[in-house]
Amino acid sequence: MPFLKKAVRQLPAILGLLLLVGAIYVIWKEFRTLKIADIKVALASYGVLTFYDRLGTIYAGKKVSYGRVSFASFCAYALSHNLGFAAVSGAAVRYRLYAHWGLTPFQIAKVVAFCSLTFGLGGMVLGGIILFVEPDAVPFFGDKIPRWGMYLLGAGLWSIVAAYVSLSKFVGTMTLPDYRMAVVQVALATVDVAVTAAIVYQLLPDAPGLTYLRFLGVYVASYTAGLAANVPGGLGVFDTAMLLGLEPYLQPPQILGAIVVFRLYYYIIPLFIAGSLFAGNEILLRGGALVKASPNGPRRQALARWS
């Protein structure tokens, strides 16, 4: 039946609209108890992430304004954090935006690879620190592997980072960032992971024995497990790992409460903002394309040049 076929074709758009309305309702409802200062702190972590893309575009050899880089970074990370398969979804957003700004596919690939590698470097630096200072804090393995094994694993993580920085000095910039950029890359990633973990740590109630460094071990292991699972926001995997890792210090309701608030601050609200911004940008781009295609296009192209 024609009517039924037409309704089926419109179903994705209707579902998308319902989800958007639902997201608006949830955020509006939660805003009554949210603190703007806490939201700013969570968004500050995304501010650090903008420098991933900034360095990535420099490494790719294409000058892009910091405003555009920030826009691309925020949209890519906020959407990929929630959609899962971060490497693919984040790359798709970056490709759409950076291609419009004049980057070639090869240059965009270099930006994506740079950003993907950066987080891993920070995780390895902090992971090495935890394995040497607080090896028992690592969930699942901390009490099963002997100390010397944990030290060996920590040394291995640091060796990978040291090898990367050393290669960047001797191999040259054709394949790797230069030495100074590699050092900044490692430092930036370390700060980013530490800051994001601190956001979650502040949401937890005080617990005897749960130092920030011990919590950092649980967080890095849980977040890595969530990334490896390739599910939206590490949903289920991150949460379970956090529950098991923090079980000796806190009750499950206390842990889950902090995780829910963290997801709202770090995932849901940025997703709503980034989704709106990205959708608005798409409308402007498509509108600009229609203007260029119209008979009066050459006289009206200035309307879309800023996007």
CSV table of C-alpha atoms in Angstrom, one decimal:
chain,number,residue,atom,x,y,z
A,1,MET,CA,0.0,0.0,0.0
A,2,PRO,CA,1.4,3.4,-1.0
A,3,PHE,CA,0.5,5.0,2.4
A,4,LEU,CA,2.2,2.3,4.4
A,5,LYS,CA,5.3,2.4,2.2
A,6,LYS,CA,5.5,6.2,2.7
A,7,ALA,CA,5.0,5.8,6.4
A,8,VAL,CA,7.8,3.3,6.6
A,9,ARG,CA,10.2,5.6,4.7
A,10,GLN,CA,9.4,8.4,7.2
A,11,LEU,CA,9.9,6.2,10.2
A,12,PRO,CA,13.6,6.9,10.8
A,13,ALA,CA,12.9,10.7,10.7
A,14,ILE,CA,10.0,10.3,13.1
A,15,LEU,CA,12.0,8.2,15.5
A,16,GLY,CA,14.9,10.7,15.3
A,17,LEU,CA,12.5,13.5,16.2
A,18,LEU,CA,11.1,11.5,19.1
A,19,LEU,CA,14.6,10.8,20.4
A,20,LEU,CA,15.4,14.5,20.1
A,21,VAL,CA,12.3,15.5,22.0
A,22,GLY,CA,13.1,12.8,24.7
A,23,ALA,CA,16.6,14.1,25.0
A,24,ILE,CA,15.4,17.7,25.4
A,25,TYR,CA,12.9,16.6,28.1
A,26,VAL,CA,15.6,14.6,30.1
A,27,ILE,CA,18.0,17.4,30.0
A,28,TRP,CA,15.4,20.0,30.9
A,29,LYS,CA,14.3,17.8,33.8
A,30,GLU,CA,17.8,17.2,35.1
A,31,PHE,CA,18.8,20.8,34.7
A,32,ARG,CA,16.8,21.6,37.8
A,33,THR,CA,19.3,19.7,40.0
A,34,LEU,CA,22.4,20.3,37.9
A,35,LYS,CA,25.1,22.8,38.8
A,36,ILE,CA,26.3,25.0,35.9
A,37,ALA,CA,29.8,24.9,37.5
A,38,ASP,CA,29.9,21.1,37.3
A,39,ILE,CA,28.9,21.3,33.6
A,40,LYS,CA,31.6,23.8,32.9
A,41,VAL,CA,34.2,21.4,34.5
A,42,ALA,CA,33.0,18.5,32.4
A,43,LEU,CA,33.1,20.7,29.2
A,44,ALA,CA,36.7,21.8,30.2
A,45,SER,CA,37.8,18.3,29.4
A,46,TYR,CA,36.5,18.8,25.8
A,47,GLY,CA,38.5,22.0,25.8
A,48,VAL,CA,41.7,20.0,26.3
A,49,LEU,CA,40.6,17.6,23.5
A,50,THR,CA,40.5,20.5,21.1
A,51,PHE,CA,44.3,20.6,21.2
A,52,TYR,CA,44.4,17.1,19.9
A,53,ASP,CA,42.9,18.3,16.7
A,54,ARG,CA,45.0,21.5,16.7
A,55,LEU,CA,48.2,19.5,16.8
A,56,GLY,CA,46.8,17.0,14.4
A,57,THR,CA,46.2,19.6,11.7
A,58,ILE,CA,49.6,21.1,12.2
A,59,TYR,CA,51.1,17.6,11.8
A,60,ALA,CA,49.0,17.1,8.7
A,61,GLY,CA,50.5,20.3,7.2
A,62,LYS,CA,47.2,22.2,6.8
A,63,LYS,CA,46.6,25.4,8.7
A,64,VAL,CA,43.1,25.5,10.2
A,65,SER,CA,41.8,28.2,12.5
A,66,TYR,CA,41.4,27.3,16.2
A,67,GLY,CA,37.7,28.1,16.0
A,68,ARG,CA,37.1,25.5,13.3
A,69,VAL,CA,39.4,23.0,15.0
A,70,SER,CA,37.5,23.4,18.2
A,71,PHE,CA,34.2,22.9,16.5
A,72,ALA,CA,35.4,19.8,14.7
A,73,SER,CA,36.9,18.3,17.8
A,74,PHE,CA,33.9,18.9,20.0
A,75,CYS,CA,31.5,17.5,17.5
A,76,ALA,CA,33.7,14.5,16.8
A,77,TYR,CA,34.4,13.5,20.4
A,78,ALA,CA,30.9,14.2,21.7
A,79,LEU,CA,29.3,12.2,19.0
A,80,SER,CA,31.8,9.3,19.0
A,81,HIS,CA,31.7,9.0,22.8
A,82,ASN,CA,28.0,8.3,22.5
A,83,LEU,CA,27.7,6.4,19.2
A,84,GLY,CA,30.4,3.8,19.8
A,85,PHE,CA,33.1,2.6,17.4
A,86,ALA,CA,34.8,5.9,18.2
A,87,ALA,CA,37.5,5.5,15.5
A,88,VAL,CA,34.9,5.2,12.8
A,89,SER,CA,32.2,7.7,14.0
A,90,GLY,CA,34.8,10.3,15.0
A,91,ALA,CA,36.6,9.9,11.7
A,92,ALA,CA,33.3,10.4,9.8
A,93,VAL,CA,32.6,13.7,11.5
A,94,ARG,CA,36.1,14.9,11.0
A,95,TYR,CA,36.0,14.0,7.3
A,96,ARG,CA,32.8,15.8,6.7
A,97,LEU,CA,34.1,19.0,8.3
A,98,TYR,CA,37.8,19.0,7.4
A,99,ALA,CA,37.1,18.1,3.7
A,100,HIS,CA,34.9,21.2,3.5
A,101,TRP,CA,37.7,23.3,4.9
A,102,GLY,CA,40.2,22.1,2.2
A,103,LEU,CA,42.0,19.1,3.7
A,104,THR,CA,42.7,16.2,1.5
A,105,PRO,CA,41.7,12.6,2.5
A,106,PHE,CA,45.3,11.8,3.3
A,107,GLN,CA,45.6,14.9,5.5
A,108,ILE,CA,42.3,14.0,7.3
A,109,ALA,CA,43.6,10.5,7.8
A,110,LYS,CA,46.7,11.9,9.5
A,111,VAL,CA,44.6,14.1,11.8
A,112,VAL,CA,42.4,11.1,12.7
A,113,ALA,CA,45.4,8.8,13.4
A,114,PHE,CA,47.1,11.5,15.5
A,115,CYS,CA,44.0,12.0,17.6
A,116,SER,CA,43.5,8.3,18.1
A,117,LEU,CA,47.1,7.7,19.1
A,118,THR,CA,47.2,10.6,21.5
A,119,PHE,CA,44.7,9.2,24.0
A,120,GLY,CA,46.6,5.9,24.0
A,121,LEU,CA,49.9,7.6,24.9
A,122,GLY,CA,48.3,9.4,27.9
A,123,GLY,CA,46.8,6.2,29.1
A,124,MET,CA,50.1,4.4,28.9
A,125,VAL,CA,51.9,7.1,30.8
A,126,LEU,CA,49.4,7.1,33.6
A,127,GLY,CA,49.1,3.3,33.5
A,128,GLY,CA,52.8,2.9,34.0
A,129,ILE,CA,52.6,5.2,37.1
A,130,ILE,CA,49.8,3.2,38.5
A,131,LEU,CA,51.5,-0.1,37.9
A,132,PHE,CA,54.6,1.0,39.8
A,133,VAL,CA,53.0,3.0,42.6
A,134,GLU,CA,49.5,1.4,43.2
A,135,PRO,CA,49.5,-2.0,41.3
A,136,ASP,CA,46.8,-3.3,43.6
A,137,ALA,CA,44.4,-0.6,42.3
A,138,VAL,CA,44.2,-2.3,38.9
A,139,PRO,CA,40.8,-4.2,38.8
A,140,PHE,CA,40.7,-7.9,37.9
A,141,PHE,CA,44.5,-8.3,37.8
A,142,GLY,CA,46.0,-6.3,40.7
A,143,ASP,CA,45.7,-9.0,43.2
A,144,LYS,CA,46.4,-11.9,40.9
A,145,ILE,CA,49.7,-10.9,39.2
A,146,PRO,CA,52.9,-10.7,41.3
A,147,ARG,CA,54.4,-7.3,41.9
A,148,TRP,CA,57.3,-7.9,39.6
A,149,GLY,CA,54.9,-8.7,36.8
A,150,MET,CA,53.0,-5.5,37.3
A,151,TYR,CA,56.3,-3.5,37.3
A,152,LEU,CA,57.4,-5.3,34.1
A,153,LEU,CA,54.1,-4.4,32.5
A,154,GLY,CA,54.4,-0.7,33.6
A,155,ALA,CA,58.0,-0.6,32.2
A,156,GLY,CA,56.7,-2.0,29.0
A,157,LEU,CA,54.1,0.8,28.7
A,158,TRP,CA,56.7,3.5,29.4
A,159,SER,CA,59.0,1.8,26.8
A,160,ILE,CA,56.4,2.2,24.1
A,161,VAL,CA,55.9,5.9,24.9
A,162,ALA,CA,59.7,6.4,25.0
A,163,ALA,CA,60.2,4.6,21.7
A,164,TYR,CA,57.5,6.7,20.1
A,165,VAL,CA,59.1,10.0,21.2
A,166,SER,CA,62.6,8.7,20.3
A,167,LEU,CA,61.5,7.7,16.8
A,168,SER,CA,59.9,11.0,16.3
A,169,LYS,CA,63.3,12.6,16.8
A,170,PHE,CA,65.2,10.3,14.5
A,171,VAL,CA,62.8,9.2,11.8
A,172,GLY,CA,61.6,12.7,10.8
A,173,THR,CA,58.3,14.4,10.2
A,174,MET,CA,57.4,12.5,7.0
A,175,THR,CA,55.9,9.6,9.0
A,176,LEU,CA,55.8,10.9,12.6
A,177,PRO,CA,55.3,14.2,14.3
A,178,ASP,CA,58.6,16.0,15.2
A,179,TYR,CA,60.2,15.5,18.5
A,180,ARG,CA,58.8,18.6,20.3
A,181,MET,CA,55.3,17.9,19.1
A,182,ALA,CA,55.5,14.3,20.2
A,183,VAL,CA,56.5,15.4,23.7
A,184,VAL,CA,53.6,17.9,23.8
A,185,GLN,CA,51.3,15.2,22.5
A,186,VAL,CA,52.2,12.8,25.4
A,187,ALA,CA,51.9,15.6,28.0
A,188,LEU,CA,48.6,16.8,26.7
A,189,ALA,CA,47.1,13.3,26.6
A,190,THR,CA,48.3,12.6,30.1
A,191,VAL,CA,46.7,15.8,31.4
A,192,ASP,CA,43.4,15.0,29.5
A,193,VAL,CA,43.0,11.5,31.0
A,194,ALA,CA,43.9,12.8,34.5
A,195,VAL,CA,41.4,15.6,34.3
A,196,THR,CA,38.6,13.4,33.1
A,197,ALA,CA,39.2,10.9,35.8
A,198,ALA,CA,39.3,13.8,38.4
A,199,ILE,CA,35.7,14.7,37.3
A,200,VAL,CA,34.4,11.3,38.2
A,201,TYR,CA,36.5,11.2,41.4
A,202,GLN,CA,34.9,14.4,42.6
A,203,LEU,CA,31.4,13.0,42.1
A,204,LEU,CA,32.1,10.1,44.5
A,205,PRO,CA,31.6,10.4,48.3
A,206,ASP,CA,34.7,10.2,50.5
A,207,ALA,CA,35.8,6.7,51.1
A,208,PRO,CA,38.6,5.5,53.4
A,209,GLY,CA,41.6,4.2,51.3
A,210,LEU,CA,40.3,5.5,48.0
A,211,THR,CA,43.0,7.9,46.9
A,212,TYR,CA,42.9,9.7,43.6
A,213,LEU,CA,45.7,7.5,42.3
A,214,ARG,CA,43.9,4.3,43.3
A,215,PHE,CA,40.8,5.6,41.6
A,216,LEU,CA,42.8,6.5,38.5
A,217,GLY,CA,43.8,2.9,38.2
A,218,VAL,CA,40.2,1.8,38.2
A,219,TYR,CA,39.1,4.5,35.8
A,220,VAL,CA,41.9,3.9,33.2
A,221,ALA,CA,41.2,0.2,33.2
A,222,SER,CA,37.4,0.7,33.0
A,223,TYR,CA,37.6,3.3,30.3
A,224,THR,CA,40.0,1.2,28.2
A,225,ALA,CA,37.6,-1.8,28.5
A,226,GLY,CA,34.7,0.4,27.4
A,227,LEU,CA,36.7,1.6,24.3
A,228,ALA,CA,37.7,-2.0,23.4
A,229,ALA,CA,34.1,-3.1,23.6
A,230,ASN,CA,33.1,-0.5,20.9
A,231,VAL,CA,29.6,0.0,22.4
A,232,PRO,CA,28.1,3.5,22.7
A,233,GLY,CA,29.7,5.2,25.7
A,234,GLY,CA,31.2,1.9,26.9
A,235,LEU,CA,27.7,1.4,28.2
A,236,GLY,CA,27.6,-1.7,30.5
A,237,VAL,CA,31.3,-2.5,30.2
A,238,PHE,CA,32.6,0.8,31.7
A,239,ASP,CA,29.9,0.7,34.4
A,240,THR,CA,30.5,-2.9,35.4
A,241,ALA,CA,34.3,-2.5,35.5
A,242,MET,CA,33.9,0.6,37.7
A,243,LEU,CA,31.5,-1.3,40.0
A,244,LEU,CA,33.9,-4.2,40.5
A,245,GLY,CA,37.0,-1.9,40.8
A,246,LEU,CA,35.4,0.4,43.4
A,247,GLU,CA,33.5,-2.4,45.3
A,248,PRO,CA,36.1,-2.5,48.2
A,249,TYR,CA,35.6,1.2,48.9
A,250,LEU,CA,31.9,2.1,48.2
A,251,GLN,CA,28.4,0.7,48.0
A,252,PRO,CA,27.0,0.0,44.5
A,253,PRO,CA,24.3,2.7,44.7
A,254,GLN,CA,27.0,5.3,45.5
A,255,ILE,CA,29.1,4.2,42.5
A,256,LEU,CA,26.2,4.0,40.1
A,257,GLY,CA,25.0,7.5,41.2
A,258,ALA,CA,28.3,9.0,40.4
A,259,ILE,CA,28.4,7.2,37.0
A,260,VAL,CA,25.0,8.4,36.1
A,261,VAL,CA,25.8,12.0,36.8
A,262,PHE,CA,29.1,11.7,35.0
A,263,ARG,CA,27.3,10.3,31.9
A,264,LEU,CA,24.9,13.2,32.0
A,265,TYR,CA,27.7,15.8,32.3
A,266,TYR,CA,30.2,14.2,30.0
A,267,TYR,CA,28.1,12.3,27.5
A,268,ILE,CA,24.4,13.4,27.3
A,269,ILE,CA,24.7,17.2,27.5
A,270,PRO,CA,27.7,17.5,25.2
A,271,LEU,CA,25.9,15.1,22.8
A,272,PHE,CA,22.9,17.4,22.7
A,273,ILE,CA,25.0,20.5,22.2
A,274,ALA,CA,27.3,18.9,19.6
A,275,GLY,CA,24.4,17.3,17.7
A,276,SER,CA,22.6,20.6,17.5
A,277,LEU,CA,25.7,22.4,16.3
A,278,PHE,CA,26.6,19.7,13.7
A,279,ALA,CA,23.0,19.6,12.4
A,280,GLY,CA,23.0,23.4,12.1
A,281,ASN,CA,26.2,23.3,10.3
A,282,GLU,CA,24.9,20.7,7.9
A,283,ILE,CA,21.8,22.9,7.2
A,284,LEU,CA,24.1,25.9,6.4
A,285,LEU,CA,26.3,23.8,4.2
A,286,ARG,CA,23.4,22.4,2.2
A,287,GLY,CA,21.8,25.8,2.1
A,288,GLY,CA,25.1,27.2,0.7
A,289,ALA,CA,25.2,24.5,-1.9
A,290,LEU,CA,21.7,25.4,-3.0
A,291,VAL,CA,22.6,29.1,-3.2
A,292,LYS,CA,25.6,28.3,-5.4
A,293,ALA,CA,23.5,26.1,-7.7
A,294,SER,CA,20.9,28.9,-8.1
A,295,PRO,CA,21.1,31.5,-11.0
A,296,ASN,CA,22.0,34.2,-8.5
A,297,GLY,CA,24.5,32.0,-6.7
A,298,PRO,CA,27.7,33.9,-7.5
A,299,ARG,CA,26.2,37.0,-5.9
A,300,ARG,CA,25.1,35.2,-2.8
A,301,GLN,CA,28.0,32.8,-2.0
A,302,ALA,CA,29.2,35.0,0.8
A,303,LEU,CA,26.2,33.8,2.9
A,304,ALA,CA,27.9,30.4,3.4
A,305,ARG,CA,31.6,31.3,3.4
A,306,TRP,CA,32.0,31.3,7.1
A,307,SER,CA,30.9,27.7,7.6
